Coordinates of C-alpha atoms in Angstrom, one line a residue:
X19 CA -67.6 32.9 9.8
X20 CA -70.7 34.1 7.7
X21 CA -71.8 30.6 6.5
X22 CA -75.3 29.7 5.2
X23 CA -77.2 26.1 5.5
X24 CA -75.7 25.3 1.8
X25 CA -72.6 25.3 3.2
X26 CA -71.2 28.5 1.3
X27 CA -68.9 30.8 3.6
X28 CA -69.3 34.6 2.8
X29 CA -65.6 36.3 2.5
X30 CA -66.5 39.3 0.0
X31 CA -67.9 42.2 1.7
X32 CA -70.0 44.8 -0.7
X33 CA -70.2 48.3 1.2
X34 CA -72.5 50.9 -0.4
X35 CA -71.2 54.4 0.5
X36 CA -74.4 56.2 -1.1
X37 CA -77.7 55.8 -2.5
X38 CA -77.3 58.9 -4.7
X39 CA -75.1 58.9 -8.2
X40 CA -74.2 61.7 -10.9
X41 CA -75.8 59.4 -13.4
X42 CA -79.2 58.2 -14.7
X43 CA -78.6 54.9 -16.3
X44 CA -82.0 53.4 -17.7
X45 CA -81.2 50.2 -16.6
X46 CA -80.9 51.5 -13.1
X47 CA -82.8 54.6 -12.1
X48 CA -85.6 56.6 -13.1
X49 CA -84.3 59.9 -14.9
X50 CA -85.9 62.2 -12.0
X51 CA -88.0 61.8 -8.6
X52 CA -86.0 59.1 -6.8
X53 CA -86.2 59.6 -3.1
X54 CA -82.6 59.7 -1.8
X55 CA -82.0 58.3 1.6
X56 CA -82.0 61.2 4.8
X57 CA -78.6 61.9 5.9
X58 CA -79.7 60.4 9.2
X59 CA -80.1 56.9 7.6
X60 CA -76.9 56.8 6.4
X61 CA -74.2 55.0 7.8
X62 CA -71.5 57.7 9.2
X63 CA -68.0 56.6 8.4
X64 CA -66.9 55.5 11.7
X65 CA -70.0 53.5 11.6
X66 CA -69.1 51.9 8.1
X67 CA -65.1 51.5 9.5
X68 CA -66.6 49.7 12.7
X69 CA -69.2 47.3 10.8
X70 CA -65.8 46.8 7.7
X71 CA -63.7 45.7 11.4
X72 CA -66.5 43.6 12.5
X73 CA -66.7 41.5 9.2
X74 CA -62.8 41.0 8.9
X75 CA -61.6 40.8 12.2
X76 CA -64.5 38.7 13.7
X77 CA -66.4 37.1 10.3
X78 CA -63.3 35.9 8.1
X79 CA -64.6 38.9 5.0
X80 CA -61.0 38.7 3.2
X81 CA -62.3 41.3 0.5
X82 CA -64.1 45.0 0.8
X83 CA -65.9 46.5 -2.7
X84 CA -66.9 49.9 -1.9
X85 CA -69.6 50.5 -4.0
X86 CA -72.9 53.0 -4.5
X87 CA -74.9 54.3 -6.3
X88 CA -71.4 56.2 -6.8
X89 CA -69.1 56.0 -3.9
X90 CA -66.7 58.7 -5.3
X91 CA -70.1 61.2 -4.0
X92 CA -69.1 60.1 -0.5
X93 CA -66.8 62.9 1.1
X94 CA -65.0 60.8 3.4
X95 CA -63.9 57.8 1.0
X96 CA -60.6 58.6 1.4
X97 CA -60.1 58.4 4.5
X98 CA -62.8 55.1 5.0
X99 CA -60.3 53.4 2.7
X100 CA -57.5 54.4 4.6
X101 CA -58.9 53.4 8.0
X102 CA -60.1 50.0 6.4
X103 CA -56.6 49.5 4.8
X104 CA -54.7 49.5 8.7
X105 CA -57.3 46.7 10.1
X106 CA -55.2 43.3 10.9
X107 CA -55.9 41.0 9.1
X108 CA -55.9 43.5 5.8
X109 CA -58.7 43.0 3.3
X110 CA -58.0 43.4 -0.3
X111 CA -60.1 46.2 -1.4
X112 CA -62.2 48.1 -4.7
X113 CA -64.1 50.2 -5.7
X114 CA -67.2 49.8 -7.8
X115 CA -67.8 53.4 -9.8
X116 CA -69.2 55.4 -12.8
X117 CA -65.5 56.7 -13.7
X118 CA -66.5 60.0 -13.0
X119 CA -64.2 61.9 -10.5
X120 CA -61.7 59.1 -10.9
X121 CA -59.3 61.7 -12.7
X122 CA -58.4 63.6 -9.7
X123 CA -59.2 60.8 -7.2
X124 CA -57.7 58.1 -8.3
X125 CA -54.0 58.5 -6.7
X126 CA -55.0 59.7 -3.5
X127 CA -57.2 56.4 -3.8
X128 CA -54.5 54.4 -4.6
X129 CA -51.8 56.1 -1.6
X130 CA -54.8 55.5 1.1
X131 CA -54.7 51.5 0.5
X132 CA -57.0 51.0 -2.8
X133 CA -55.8 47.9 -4.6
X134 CA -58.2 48.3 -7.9
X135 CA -61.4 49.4 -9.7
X136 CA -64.3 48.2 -11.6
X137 CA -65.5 50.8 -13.7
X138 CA -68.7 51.0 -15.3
X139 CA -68.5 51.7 -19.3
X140 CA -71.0 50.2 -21.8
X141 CA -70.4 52.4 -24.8
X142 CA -67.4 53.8 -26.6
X143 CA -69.9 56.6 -28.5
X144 CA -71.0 59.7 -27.3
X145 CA -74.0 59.8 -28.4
X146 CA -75.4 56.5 -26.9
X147 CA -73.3 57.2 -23.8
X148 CA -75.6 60.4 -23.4
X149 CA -78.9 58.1 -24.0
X150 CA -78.3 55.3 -21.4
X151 CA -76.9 57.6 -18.6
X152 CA -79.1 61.0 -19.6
X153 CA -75.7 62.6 -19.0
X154 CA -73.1 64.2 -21.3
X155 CA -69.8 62.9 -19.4
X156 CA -68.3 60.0 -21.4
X157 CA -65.4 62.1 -21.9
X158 CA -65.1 62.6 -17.9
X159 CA -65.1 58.2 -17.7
X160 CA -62.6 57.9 -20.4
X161 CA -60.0 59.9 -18.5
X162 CA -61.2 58.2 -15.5
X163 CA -60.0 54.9 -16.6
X164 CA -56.4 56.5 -17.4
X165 CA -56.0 57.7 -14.1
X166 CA -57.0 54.7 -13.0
X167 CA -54.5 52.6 -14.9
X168 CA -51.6 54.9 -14.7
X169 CA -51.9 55.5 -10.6
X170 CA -51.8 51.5 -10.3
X171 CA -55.1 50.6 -9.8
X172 CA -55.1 47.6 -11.9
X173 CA -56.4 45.3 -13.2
X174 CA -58.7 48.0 -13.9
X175 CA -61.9 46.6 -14.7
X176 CA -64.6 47.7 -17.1
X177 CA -68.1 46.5 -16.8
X178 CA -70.5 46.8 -19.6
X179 CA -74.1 46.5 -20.1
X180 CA -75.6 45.8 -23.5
X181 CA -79.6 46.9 -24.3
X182 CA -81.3 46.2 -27.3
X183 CA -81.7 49.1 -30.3
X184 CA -78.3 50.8 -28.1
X185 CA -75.3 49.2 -28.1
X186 CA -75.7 46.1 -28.7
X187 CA -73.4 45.9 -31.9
X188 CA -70.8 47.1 -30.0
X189 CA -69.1 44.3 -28.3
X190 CA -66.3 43.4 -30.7
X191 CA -65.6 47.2 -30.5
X192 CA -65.5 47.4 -27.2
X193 CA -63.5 44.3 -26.6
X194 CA -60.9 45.7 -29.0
X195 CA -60.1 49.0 -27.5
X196 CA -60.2 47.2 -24.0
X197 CA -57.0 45.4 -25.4
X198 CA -55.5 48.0 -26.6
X199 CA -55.6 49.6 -23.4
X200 CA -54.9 46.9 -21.0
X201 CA -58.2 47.0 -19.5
X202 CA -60.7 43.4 -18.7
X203 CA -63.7 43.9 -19.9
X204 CA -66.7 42.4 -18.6
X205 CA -69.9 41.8 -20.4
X206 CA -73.1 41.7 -17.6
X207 CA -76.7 40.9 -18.9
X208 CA -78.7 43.3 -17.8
X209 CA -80.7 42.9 -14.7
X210 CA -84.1 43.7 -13.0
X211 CA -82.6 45.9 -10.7
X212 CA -84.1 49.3 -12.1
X213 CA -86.7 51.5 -10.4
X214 CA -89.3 51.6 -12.5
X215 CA -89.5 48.0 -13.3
X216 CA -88.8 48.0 -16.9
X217 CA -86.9 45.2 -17.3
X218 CA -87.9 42.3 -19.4
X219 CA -86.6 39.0 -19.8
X220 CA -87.6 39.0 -23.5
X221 CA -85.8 40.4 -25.5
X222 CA -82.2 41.0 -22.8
X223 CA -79.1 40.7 -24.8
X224 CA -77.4 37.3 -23.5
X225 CA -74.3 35.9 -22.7
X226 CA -74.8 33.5 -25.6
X227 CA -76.0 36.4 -27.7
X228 CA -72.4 38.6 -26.5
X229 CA -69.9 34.9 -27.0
X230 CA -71.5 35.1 -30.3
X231 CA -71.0 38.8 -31.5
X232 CA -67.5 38.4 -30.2
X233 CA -66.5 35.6 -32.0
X234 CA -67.0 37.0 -35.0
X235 CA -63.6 39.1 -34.8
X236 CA -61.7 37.1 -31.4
X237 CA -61.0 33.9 -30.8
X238 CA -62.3 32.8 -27.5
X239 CA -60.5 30.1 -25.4
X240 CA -62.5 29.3 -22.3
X241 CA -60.6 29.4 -18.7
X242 CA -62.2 26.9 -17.2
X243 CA -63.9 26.2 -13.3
X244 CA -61.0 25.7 -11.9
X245 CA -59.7 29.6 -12.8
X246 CA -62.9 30.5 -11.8
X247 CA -63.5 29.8 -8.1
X248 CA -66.2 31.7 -6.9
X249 CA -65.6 34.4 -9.0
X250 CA -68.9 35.6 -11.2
X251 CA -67.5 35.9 -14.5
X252 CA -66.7 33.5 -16.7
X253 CA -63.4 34.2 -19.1
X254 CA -62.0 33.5 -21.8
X255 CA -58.6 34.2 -23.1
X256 CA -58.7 36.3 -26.4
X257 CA -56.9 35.7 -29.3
X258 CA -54.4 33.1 -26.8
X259 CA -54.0 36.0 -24.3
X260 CA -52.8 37.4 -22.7
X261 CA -55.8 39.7 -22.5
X262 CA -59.4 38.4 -21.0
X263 CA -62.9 38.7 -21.5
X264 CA -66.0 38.0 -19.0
X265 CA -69.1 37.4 -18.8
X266 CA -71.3 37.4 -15.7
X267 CA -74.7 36.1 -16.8
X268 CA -76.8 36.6 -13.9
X269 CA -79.9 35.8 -15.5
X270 CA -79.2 32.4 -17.9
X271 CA -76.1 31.4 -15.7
X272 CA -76.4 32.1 -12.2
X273 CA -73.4 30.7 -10.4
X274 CA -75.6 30.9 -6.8
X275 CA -74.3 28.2 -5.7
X276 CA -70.7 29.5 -5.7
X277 CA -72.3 32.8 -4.2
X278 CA -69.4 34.1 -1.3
X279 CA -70.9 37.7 -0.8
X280 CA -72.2 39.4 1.5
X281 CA -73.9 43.1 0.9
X282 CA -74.0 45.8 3.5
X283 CA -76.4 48.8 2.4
X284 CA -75.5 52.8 3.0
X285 CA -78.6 53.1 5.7
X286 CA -76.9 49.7 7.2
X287 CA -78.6 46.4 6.3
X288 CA -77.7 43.3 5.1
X289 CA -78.6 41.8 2.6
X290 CA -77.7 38.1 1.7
X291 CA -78.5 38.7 -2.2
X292 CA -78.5 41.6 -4.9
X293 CA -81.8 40.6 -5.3
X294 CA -83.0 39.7 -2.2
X295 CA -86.7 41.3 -0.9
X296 CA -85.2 41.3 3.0
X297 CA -82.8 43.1 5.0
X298 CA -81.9 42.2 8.4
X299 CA -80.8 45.8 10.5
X300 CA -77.4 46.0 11.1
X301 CA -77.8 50.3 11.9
X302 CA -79.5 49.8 15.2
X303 CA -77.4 47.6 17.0
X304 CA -74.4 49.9 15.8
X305 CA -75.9 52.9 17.6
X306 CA -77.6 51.1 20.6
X307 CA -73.8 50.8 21.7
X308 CA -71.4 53.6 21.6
X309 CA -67.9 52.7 20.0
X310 CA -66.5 53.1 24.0
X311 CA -68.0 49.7 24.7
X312 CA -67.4 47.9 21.2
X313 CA -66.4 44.7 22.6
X314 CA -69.6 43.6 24.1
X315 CA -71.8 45.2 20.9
X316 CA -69.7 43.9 18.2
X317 CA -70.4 40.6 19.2
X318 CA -73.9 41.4 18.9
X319 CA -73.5 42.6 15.5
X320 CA -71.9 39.8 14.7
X321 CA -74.2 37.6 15.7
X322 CA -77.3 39.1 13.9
X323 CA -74.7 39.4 10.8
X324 CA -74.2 35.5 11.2
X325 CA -77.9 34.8 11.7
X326 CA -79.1 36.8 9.0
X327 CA -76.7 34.5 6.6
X328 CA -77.1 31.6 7.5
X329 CA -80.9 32.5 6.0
X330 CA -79.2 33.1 2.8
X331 CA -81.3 30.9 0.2
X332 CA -80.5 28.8 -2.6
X333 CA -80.7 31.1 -5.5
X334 CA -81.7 34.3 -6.8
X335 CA -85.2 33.4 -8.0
X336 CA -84.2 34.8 -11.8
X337 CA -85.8 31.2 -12.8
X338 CA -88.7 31.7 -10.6
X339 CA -91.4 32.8 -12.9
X340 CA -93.0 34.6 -10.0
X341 CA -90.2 36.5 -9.1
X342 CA -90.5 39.6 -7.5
X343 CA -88.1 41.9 -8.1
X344 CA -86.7 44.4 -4.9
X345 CA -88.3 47.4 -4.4
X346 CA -85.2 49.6 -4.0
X347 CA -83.2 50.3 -6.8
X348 CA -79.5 49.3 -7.1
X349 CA -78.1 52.8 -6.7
X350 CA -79.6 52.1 -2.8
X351 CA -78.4 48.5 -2.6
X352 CA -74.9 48.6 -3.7
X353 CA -73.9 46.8 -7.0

């Protein structure tokens, strides 16, 4: 059990598969001279497989989010999805992605084990598509989420970031064609997670400032805690339902204390917190010990998996005005 001195028990598992992503989102990553990880550093997929069987089979993890910068880059994901989708007890599983490749991924996905996706989306124009991500491939993420929703993987999830001067008019919009699709759209404030360090609290488009935009066409009716759980979004049936809408405001709502994650990066480190400033090595242990004697080592990485959580703190820091935001950008750390 991955449990912290607050008493909350880690079950959720985020795996980044990648630092690297066919996107530049400004919220994210600087539009050129990111260093990307050596192949070296990266977990291998037996690797990922073995440290996915550790967590379920010896730390009670009940769900696996494969994430990135874009997991559909990594070659084997496939076949790490179908590995992960034999262990005993089976985790639920998803993926975390950009949309793009999902077209001609997204039933081989589905046939290896994949219960669902989150896809990221947070325009329905072109034009302003092309501005945040500094690519021309909105059409690519459109047909991504079709795939996505016709091979099964549902509910298929679409998570949207609003900016100031972008997009932010477009949340009624974007709730609207969510319905009519039969997708759950999910509203995130933005968050100091990109490279450069532009992010400003002043001036962020809030959950209050979202609920507000989108009651102007919906009628909201709020789930309540107890549909919750530990989930991070808050929702709220629209129009009576059966559709939903969420909100995860990190930043003027964190729900820390309800935190059940856990986050494994692609170089293999935990961390206890998206934005946490220390990782504790899972990688070396892994290779100080071949898979041929796994018993004896997997305890081991257990252990240092268990120790390094139960140093999980409070909170975020987000209300901290001296906090210091991590130095690696989330396209390395795993959304």
């Amino acid at each position: 059990m991955l449990i912290d001195t607050f008493g909350r028990v880690a079950t959720d598992l985020r795996v980044s598969l990648t630092d690297r992503c066919n996107l530049r989102c400004t919220y994210c990553m600087p539009e050129e001279g990111l260093q990307w990880l050596a192949k070296p550093d990266l977990l291998t997929d037996d690797e990922i497989v073995r440290l996915v069987r550790v967590a379920v089979t010896r730390l009670g993890i009940t769900e696996v989010r494969f994430t990135g910068g874009e997991p559909l880059l990594r070659p084997g994901l496939v076949g790490i999805v179908e590995r992960c989708a034999r262990l005993a007890p089976r985790p639920t599983m998803s993926l975390t992605t950009n949309g793009i490749g999902l077209k001609r991924t997204a039933e081989a996905l589905k046939a290896a084990g994949l219960d669902r996706v989150n896809v990221s989306l947070d325009t329905l124009r072109p034009d302003v598509f092309k501005t945040l991500t500094r690519r021309d491939r909105h059409k690519d993420v459109l047909e991504g989420l079709e795939a996505a929703r016709d091979a099964g993987l549902t509910p298929v999830k679409v998570n949207t970031v609003l900016m100031p001067g972008l997009n932010d008019d477009e949340a009624p919009d974007l709730l609207a064609w969510a319905v009519e699709n039969d997708y759950e759209l999910r509203f995130i404030e933005q968050m100091p997670l990109d490279a450069q360090h532009g992010w400003k609290r002043d001036g962020m488009i809030t959950a209050g400032d979202i609920l507000t935009s989108l009651r102007t066409r919906f009628e909201l009716t709020e789930e309540g805690t107890g549909e919750r759980g530990s989930a991070p979004a808050e929702r709220w049936l629209v129009d009576g339902g059966p559709h939903r809408v969420g909100v995860i405001a990190s930043v003027t709502r964190p729900f820390c204390s309800a935190c059940d994650r856990t986050r494994l990066t692609a170089d293999g480190q935990v961390r206890t917190c998206l934005f946490a400033t220390e990782e504790t090595d899972l990688r070396a242990a892994l290779r100080a010990a071949p898979e041929s004697s796994a018993e004896g080592s997997d305890e081991e990485i257990a252990r240092i998996w268990k120790r390094a959580m139960w140093g999980k703190k409070a909170g975020s820091g987000l209300d901290d005005p001296s906090f210091l935001q991590p130095e690696r950008p989330m396209s390395a750390i795993g959304g």
